[in-house]
Coordinates of C-alpha atoms (C1' of nucleotides) in Angstrom, one line a residue:
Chain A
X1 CA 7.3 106.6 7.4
X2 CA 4.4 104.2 7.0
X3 CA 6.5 102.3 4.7
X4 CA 8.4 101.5 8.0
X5 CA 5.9 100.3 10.2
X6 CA 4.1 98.3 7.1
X7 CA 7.4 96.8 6.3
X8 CA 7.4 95.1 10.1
X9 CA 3.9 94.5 10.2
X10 CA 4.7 91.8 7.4
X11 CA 7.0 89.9 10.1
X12 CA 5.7 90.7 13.9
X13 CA 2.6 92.9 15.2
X14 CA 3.2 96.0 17.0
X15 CA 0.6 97.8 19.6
X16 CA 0.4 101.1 19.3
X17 CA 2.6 101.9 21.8
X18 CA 5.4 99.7 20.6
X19 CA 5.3 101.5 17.0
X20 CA 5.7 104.7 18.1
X21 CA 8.9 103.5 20.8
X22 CA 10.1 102.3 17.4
X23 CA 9.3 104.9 15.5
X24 CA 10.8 107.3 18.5
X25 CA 14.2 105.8 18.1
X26 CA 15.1 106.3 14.3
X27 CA 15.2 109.5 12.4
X28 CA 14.1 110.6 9.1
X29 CA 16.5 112.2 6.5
X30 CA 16.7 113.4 2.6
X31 CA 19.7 113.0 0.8
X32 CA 20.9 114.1 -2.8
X33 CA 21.9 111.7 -5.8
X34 CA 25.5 110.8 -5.0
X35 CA 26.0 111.7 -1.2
X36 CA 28.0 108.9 0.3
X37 CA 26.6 108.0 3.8
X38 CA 29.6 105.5 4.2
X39 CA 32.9 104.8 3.2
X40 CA 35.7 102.1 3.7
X41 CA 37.4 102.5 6.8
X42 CA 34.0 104.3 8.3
X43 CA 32.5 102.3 11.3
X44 CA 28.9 101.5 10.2
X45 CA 27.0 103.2 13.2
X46 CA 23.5 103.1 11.5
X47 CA 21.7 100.6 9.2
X48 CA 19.7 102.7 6.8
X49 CA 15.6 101.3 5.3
X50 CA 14.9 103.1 2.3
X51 CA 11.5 105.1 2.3
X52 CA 12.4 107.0 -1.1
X53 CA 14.7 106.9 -4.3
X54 CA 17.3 103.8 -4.5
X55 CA 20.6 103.2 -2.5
X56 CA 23.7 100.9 -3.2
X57 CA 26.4 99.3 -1.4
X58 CA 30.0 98.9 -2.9
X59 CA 33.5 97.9 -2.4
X60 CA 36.7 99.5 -4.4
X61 CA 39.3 96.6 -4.7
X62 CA 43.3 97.1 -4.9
X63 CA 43.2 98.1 -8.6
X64 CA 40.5 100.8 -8.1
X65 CA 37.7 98.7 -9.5
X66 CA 34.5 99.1 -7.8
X67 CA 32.1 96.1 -7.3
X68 CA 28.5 96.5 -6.4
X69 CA 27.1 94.7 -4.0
X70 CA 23.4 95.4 -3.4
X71 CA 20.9 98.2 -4.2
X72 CA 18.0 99.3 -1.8
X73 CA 15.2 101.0 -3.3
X74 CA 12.0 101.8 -1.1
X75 CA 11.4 99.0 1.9
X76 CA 14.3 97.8 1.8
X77 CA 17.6 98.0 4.2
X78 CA 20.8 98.7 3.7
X79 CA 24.6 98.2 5.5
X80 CA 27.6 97.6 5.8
X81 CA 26.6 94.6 8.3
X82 CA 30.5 93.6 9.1
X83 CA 31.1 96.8 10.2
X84 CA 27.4 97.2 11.9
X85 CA 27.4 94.2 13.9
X86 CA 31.2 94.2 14.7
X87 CA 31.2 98.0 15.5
X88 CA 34.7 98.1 13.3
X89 CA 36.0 100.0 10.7
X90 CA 34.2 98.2 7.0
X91 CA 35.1 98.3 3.6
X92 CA 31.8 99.0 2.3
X93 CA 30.7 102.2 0.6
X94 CA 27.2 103.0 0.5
X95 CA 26.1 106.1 -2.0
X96 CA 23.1 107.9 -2.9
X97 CA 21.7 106.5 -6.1
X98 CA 18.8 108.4 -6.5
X99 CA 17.9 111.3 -4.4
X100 CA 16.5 109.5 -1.6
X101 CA 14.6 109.5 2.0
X102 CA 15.7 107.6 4.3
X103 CA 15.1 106.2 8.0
X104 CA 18.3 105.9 10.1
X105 CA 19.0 103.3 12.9
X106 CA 21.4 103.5 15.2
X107 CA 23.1 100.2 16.4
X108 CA 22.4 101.3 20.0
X109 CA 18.9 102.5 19.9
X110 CA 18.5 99.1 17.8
X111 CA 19.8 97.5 20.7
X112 CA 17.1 99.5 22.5
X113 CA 14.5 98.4 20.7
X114 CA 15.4 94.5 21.6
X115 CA 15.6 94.8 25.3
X116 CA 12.1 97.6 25.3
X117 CA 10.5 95.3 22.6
X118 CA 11.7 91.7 22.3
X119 CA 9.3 91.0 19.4
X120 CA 12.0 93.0 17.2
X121 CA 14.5 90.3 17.5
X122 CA 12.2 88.0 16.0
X123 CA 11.7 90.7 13.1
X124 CA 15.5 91.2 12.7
X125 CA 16.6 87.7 12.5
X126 CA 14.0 87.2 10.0
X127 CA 15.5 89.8 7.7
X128 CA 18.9 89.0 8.4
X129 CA 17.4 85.2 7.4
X130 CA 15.8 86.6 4.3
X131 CA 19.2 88.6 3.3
X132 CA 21.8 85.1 4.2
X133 CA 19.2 83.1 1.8
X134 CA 19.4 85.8 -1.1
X135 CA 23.1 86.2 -1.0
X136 CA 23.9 82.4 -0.9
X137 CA 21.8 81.9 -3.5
X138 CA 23.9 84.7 -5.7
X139 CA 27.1 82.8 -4.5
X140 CA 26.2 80.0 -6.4
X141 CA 24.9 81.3 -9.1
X142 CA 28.2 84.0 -9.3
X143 CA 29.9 79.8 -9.4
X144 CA 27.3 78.3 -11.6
X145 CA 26.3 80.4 -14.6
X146 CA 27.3 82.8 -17.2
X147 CA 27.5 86.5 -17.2
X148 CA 24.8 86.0 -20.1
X149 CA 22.7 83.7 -17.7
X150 CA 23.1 86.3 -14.4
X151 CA 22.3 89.0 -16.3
X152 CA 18.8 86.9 -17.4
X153 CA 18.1 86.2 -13.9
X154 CA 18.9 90.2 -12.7
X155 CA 16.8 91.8 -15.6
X156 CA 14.0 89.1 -14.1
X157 CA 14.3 90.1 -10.5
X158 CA 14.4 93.4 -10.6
X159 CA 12.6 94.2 -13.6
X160 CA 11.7 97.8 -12.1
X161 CA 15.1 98.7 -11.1
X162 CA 16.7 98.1 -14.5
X163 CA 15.5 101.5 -15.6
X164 CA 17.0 103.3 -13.1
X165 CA 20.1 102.3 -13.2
X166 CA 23.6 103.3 -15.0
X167 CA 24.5 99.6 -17.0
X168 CA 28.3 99.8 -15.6
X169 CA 26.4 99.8 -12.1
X170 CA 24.4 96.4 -13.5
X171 CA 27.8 95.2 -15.3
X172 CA 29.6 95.4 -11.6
X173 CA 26.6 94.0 -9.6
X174 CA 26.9 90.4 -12.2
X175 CA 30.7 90.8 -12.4
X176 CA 31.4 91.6 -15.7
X177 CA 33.4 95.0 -17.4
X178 CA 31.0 97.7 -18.7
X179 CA 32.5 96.9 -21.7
X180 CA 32.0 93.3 -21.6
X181 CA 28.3 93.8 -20.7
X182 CA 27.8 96.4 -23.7
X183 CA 29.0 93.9 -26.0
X184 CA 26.9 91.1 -24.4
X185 CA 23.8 93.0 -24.6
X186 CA 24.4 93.7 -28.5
X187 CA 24.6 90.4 -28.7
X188 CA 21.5 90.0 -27.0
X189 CA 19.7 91.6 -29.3
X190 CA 20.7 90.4 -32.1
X191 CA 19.5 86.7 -30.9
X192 CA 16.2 88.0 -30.1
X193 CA 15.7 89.2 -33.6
Chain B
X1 CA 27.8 66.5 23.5
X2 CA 28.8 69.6 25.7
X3 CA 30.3 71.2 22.2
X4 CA 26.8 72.3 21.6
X5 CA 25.8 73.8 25.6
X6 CA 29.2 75.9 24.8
X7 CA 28.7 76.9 21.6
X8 CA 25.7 78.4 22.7
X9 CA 27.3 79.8 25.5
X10 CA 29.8 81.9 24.1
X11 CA 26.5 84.0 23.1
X12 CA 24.0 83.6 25.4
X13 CA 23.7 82.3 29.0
X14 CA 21.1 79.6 29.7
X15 CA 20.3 78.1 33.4
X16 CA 20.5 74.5 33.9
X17 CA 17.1 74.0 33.1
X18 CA 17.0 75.5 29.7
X19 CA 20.6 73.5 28.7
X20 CA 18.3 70.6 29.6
X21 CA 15.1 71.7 27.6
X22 CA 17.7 72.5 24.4
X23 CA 19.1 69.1 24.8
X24 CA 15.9 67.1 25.5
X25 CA 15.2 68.6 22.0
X26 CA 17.9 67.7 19.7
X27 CA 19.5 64.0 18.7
X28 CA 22.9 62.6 18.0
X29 CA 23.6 60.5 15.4
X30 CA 27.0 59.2 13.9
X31 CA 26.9 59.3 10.5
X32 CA 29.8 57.3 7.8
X33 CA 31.8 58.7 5.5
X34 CA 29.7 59.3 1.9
X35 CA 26.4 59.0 3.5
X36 CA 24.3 61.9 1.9
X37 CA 22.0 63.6 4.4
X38 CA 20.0 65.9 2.0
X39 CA 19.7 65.8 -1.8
X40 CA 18.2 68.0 -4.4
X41 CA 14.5 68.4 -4.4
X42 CA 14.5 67.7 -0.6
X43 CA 13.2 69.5 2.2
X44 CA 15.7 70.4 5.2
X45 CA 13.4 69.5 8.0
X46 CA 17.2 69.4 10.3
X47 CA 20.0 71.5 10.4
X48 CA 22.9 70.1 11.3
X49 CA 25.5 70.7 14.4
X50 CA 29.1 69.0 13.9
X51 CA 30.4 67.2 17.0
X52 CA 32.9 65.0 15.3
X53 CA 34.0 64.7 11.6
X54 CA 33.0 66.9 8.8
X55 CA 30.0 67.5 6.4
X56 CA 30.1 69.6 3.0
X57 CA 27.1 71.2 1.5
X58 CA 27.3 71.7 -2.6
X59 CA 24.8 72.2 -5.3
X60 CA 25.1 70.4 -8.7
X61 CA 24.8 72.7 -11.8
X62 CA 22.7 72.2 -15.3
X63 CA 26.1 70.5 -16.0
X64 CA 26.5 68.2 -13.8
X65 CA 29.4 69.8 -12.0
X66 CA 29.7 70.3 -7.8
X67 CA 30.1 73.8 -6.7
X68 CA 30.9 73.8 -2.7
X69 CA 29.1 76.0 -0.5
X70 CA 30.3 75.0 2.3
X71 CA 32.0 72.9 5.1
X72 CA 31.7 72.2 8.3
X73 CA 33.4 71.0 11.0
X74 CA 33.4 70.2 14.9
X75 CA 31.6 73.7 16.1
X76 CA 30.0 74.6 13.3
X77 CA 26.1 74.3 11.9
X78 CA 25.2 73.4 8.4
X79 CA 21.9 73.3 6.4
X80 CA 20.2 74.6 3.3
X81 CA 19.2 77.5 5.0
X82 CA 16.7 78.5 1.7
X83 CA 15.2 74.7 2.8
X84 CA 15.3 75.1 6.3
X85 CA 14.0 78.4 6.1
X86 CA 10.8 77.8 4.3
X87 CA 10.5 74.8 4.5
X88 CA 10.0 74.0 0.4
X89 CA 12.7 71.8 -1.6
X90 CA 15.6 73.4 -1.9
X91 CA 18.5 72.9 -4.0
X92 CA 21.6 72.0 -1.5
X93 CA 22.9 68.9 -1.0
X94 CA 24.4 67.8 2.4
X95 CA 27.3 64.9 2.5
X96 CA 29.1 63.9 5.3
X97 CA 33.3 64.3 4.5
X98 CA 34.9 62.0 7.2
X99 CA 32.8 60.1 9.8
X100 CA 30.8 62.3 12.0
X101 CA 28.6 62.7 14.7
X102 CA 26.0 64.6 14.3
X103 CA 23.9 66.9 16.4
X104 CA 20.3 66.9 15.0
X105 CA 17.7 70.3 15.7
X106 CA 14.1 69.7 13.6
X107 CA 12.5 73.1 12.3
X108 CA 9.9 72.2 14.8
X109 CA 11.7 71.8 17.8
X110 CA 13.7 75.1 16.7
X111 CA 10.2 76.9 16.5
X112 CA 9.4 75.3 20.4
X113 CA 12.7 76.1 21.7
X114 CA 12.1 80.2 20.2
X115 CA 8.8 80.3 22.2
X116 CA 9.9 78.1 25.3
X117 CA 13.6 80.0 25.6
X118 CA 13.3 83.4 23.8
X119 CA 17.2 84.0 24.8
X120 CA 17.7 81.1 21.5
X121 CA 16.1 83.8 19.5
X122 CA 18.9 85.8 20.3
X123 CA 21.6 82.9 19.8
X124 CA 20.1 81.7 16.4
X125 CA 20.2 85.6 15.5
X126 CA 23.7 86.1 16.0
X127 CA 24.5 82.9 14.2
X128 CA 22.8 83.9 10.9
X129 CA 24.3 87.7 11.2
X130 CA 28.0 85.5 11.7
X131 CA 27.3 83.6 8.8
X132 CA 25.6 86.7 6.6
X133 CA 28.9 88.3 7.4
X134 CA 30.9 85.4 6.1
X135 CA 29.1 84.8 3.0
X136 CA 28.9 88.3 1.9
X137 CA 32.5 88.9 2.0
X138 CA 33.1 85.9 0.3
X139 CA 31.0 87.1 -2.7
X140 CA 33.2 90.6 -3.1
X141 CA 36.1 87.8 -2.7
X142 CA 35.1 86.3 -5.8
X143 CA 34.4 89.4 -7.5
X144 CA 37.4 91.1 -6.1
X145 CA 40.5 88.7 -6.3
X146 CA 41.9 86.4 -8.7
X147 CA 41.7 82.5 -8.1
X148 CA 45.8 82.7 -6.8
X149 CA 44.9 85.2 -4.2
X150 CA 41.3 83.1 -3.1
X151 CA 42.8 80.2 -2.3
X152 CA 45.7 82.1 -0.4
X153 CA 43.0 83.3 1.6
X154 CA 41.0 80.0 1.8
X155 CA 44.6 78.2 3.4
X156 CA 44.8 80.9 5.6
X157 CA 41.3 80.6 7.0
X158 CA 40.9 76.9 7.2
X159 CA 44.2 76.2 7.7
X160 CA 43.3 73.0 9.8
X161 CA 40.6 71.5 7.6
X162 CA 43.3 72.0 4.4
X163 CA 44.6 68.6 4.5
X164 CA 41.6 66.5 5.5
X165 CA 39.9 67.8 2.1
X166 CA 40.7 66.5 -0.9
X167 CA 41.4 69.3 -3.3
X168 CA 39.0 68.5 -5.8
X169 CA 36.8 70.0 -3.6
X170 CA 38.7 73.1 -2.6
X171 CA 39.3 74.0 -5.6
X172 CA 35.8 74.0 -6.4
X173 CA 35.0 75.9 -2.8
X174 CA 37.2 78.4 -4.5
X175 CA 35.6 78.5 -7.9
X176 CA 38.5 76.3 -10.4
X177 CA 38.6 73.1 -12.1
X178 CA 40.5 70.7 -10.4
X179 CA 42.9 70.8 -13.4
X180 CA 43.4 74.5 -12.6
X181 CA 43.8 74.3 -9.3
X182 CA 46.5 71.4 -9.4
X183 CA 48.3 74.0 -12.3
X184 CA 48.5 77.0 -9.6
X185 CA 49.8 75.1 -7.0
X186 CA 52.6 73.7 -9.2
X187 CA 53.2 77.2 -10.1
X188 CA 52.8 78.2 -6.6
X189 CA 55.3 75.7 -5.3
X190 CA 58.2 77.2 -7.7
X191 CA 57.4 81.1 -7.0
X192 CA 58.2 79.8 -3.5
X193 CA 61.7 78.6 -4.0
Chain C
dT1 C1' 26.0 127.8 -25.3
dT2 C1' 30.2 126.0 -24.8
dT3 C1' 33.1 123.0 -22.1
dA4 C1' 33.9 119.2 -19.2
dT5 C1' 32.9 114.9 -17.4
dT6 C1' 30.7 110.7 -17.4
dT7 C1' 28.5 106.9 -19.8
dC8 C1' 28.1 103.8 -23.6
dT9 C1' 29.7 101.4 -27.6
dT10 C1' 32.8 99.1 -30.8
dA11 C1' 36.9 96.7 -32.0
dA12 C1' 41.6 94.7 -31.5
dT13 C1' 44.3 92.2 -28.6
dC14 C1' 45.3 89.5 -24.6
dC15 C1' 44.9 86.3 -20.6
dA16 C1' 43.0 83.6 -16.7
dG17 C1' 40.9 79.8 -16.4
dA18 C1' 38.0 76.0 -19.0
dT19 C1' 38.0 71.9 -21.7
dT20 C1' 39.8 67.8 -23.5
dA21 C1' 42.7 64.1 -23.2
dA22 C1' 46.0 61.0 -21.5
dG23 C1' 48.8 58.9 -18.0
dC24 C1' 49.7 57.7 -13.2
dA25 C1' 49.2 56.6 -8.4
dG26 C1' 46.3 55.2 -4.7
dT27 C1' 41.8 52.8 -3.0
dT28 C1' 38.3 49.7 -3.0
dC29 C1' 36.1 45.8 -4.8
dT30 C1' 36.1 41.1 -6.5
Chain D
dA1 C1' 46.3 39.5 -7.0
dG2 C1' 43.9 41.7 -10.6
dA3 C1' 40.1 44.9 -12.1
dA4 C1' 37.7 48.9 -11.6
dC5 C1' 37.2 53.4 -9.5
dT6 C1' 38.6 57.8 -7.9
dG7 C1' 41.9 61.5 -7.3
dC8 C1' 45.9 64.1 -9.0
dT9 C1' 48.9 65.8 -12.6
dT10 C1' 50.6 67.5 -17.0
dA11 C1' 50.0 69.4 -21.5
dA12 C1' 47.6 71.2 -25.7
dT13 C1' 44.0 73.8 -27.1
dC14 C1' 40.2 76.8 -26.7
dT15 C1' 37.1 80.6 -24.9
dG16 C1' 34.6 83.8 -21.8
dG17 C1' 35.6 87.8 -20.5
dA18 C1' 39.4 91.5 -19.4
dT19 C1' 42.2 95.1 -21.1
dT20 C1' 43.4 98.9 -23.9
dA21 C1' 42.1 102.4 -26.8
dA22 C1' 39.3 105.6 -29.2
dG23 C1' 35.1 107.6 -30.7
dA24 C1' 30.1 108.8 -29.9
dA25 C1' 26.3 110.2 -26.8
dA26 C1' 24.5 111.9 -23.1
dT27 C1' 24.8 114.8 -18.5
dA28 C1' 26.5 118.1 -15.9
dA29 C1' 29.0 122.2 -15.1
dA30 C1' 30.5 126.8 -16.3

DNA sequence: TTTATTTCTTAATCCAGATTAAGCAGTTCT
DNA sequence: AGAACTGCTTAATCTGGATTAAGAAATAAA
């Protein structure tokens, strides 16, 4: 739960008092490798921060095909914000990767937490900064480079996550076919040799 | 002018005295057709609030080729917000479409307005979470659909702005080659008949 | 342990969209 | 008016990556 309180100390300081009205307002939960804490069509009533194990956030398109669109492992947060901020039914999934703890939000006690301690809307819109600037920058580089090129860039920014993580899941997050990716990395290799 | 004072109040309510501190803060500026407000390397010390006309960020790739990130028109704000943000050179570069004038807020006097009218806090919040929300559903777009069913969308959404752009540049908004794009829509035209 | 189920790989074939190239119309500049 | 750009189109060819299919490896379930 430290994790938490660290994780906004890096943004805004908190008294005392104020960290434990936050910490008053969400709750802590466990969940098991491949729960789904949200599905399309849900309304996203919390946003969910990561203490332990890994997250990830999906769609599933017309044809069935599913397309990954982030993975939260500890510190970070993760939601569908469409349906968050809008309060209306999303399209995002958002499984267990990992068996994982996690702090829940709710959108009204988060709403709370801004009127009781107006420092948190300075902590918010700096995440919600931080996530606009990382996701524009994989627009353009979704419209600029190569599966081979993305797939360089991913292994390099999330060089601990790789492990951990089924290569169709990796495939789907750089927008290429499991099978495309497989025969990418082969070819990977070979070049390296 | 007042475009601005009512943009900002559709989300937050300011007294007369704080529409005149937000205004005593920002500049107008007309701006022609071509002029490029922020290159490559630069730092975006401004963002940008359309009155009149229409600006266009894009980045150039390793190939020289323009991918659009953006347009904007009367209404809307425009900057590189990686830039902006943190205030090192960023990658975006910022052209004006069609004469414009040009509502002009400096990182600093964004910073003086956050501590001198903490409701903007709120305002420049709900702005970013608008334009998260935009930019991450165009991302599962572009993983999603195919080019025929992105542009259908793209007409659909700008359905003003469609014929003051010239379609070079659509069609690299939606992620073609001009030669492409100028293909579908031939092919589009007959499905219709 | 055996059986299912899911994940990964390899290979053949296919296609959306890129590339190259050329011609044409409209603008802008002398 | 002519020259020089810039934008749009058409067409031929090419390729990154998709699709289909089938087998191997690994996990999970029974």
């Amino acid at each position: 739960m430290n994790l938490l309180l660290e994780n906004i100390a890096k943004h805004v300081s908190l008294t005392k008092e104020e960290q434990e009205r936050v910490l008053s307002l969400v709750t802590l939960e466990h969940f098991k490798s491949k729960k789904i804490l949200l599905q399309e069509g849900d309304i996203c009533t919390h946003s969910f921060f990561v203490i332990k194990g890994i997250l990830r956030s999906y769609t599933i398109d017309e044809n069935g095909v599913e397309h990954v669109v982030s993975f939260a492992c500890p510190g970070w947060w993760i939601a569908d914000m469409y349906s968050y901020l809008s309060q209306r039914p999303g399209q995002l999934y958002i499984e267990v990767n990992e068996d994982a703890d996690v702090v829940l939000l709710s959108k009204e006690n988060q709403e709370k937490l801004y009127k009781e301690v107006p420092k948190l809307e300075r902590f918010f819109r700096i995440l919600i900064e931080n996530s606009l600037v990382a996701n524009q920058q994989r627009l353009i580089d979704n419209m600029s480079f190569t599966a081979e090129a993305r797939y360089d860039k991913f292994t390099k920014k999330y060089k601990d996550l790789i492990h951990c993580l089924p290569q169709k899941q990796i495939a789907s997050y750089i927008g290429v076919t499991p099978e495309f990716f497989s025969k990418m990395k082969a070819r990977l290799l070979k070049k390296q040799s």
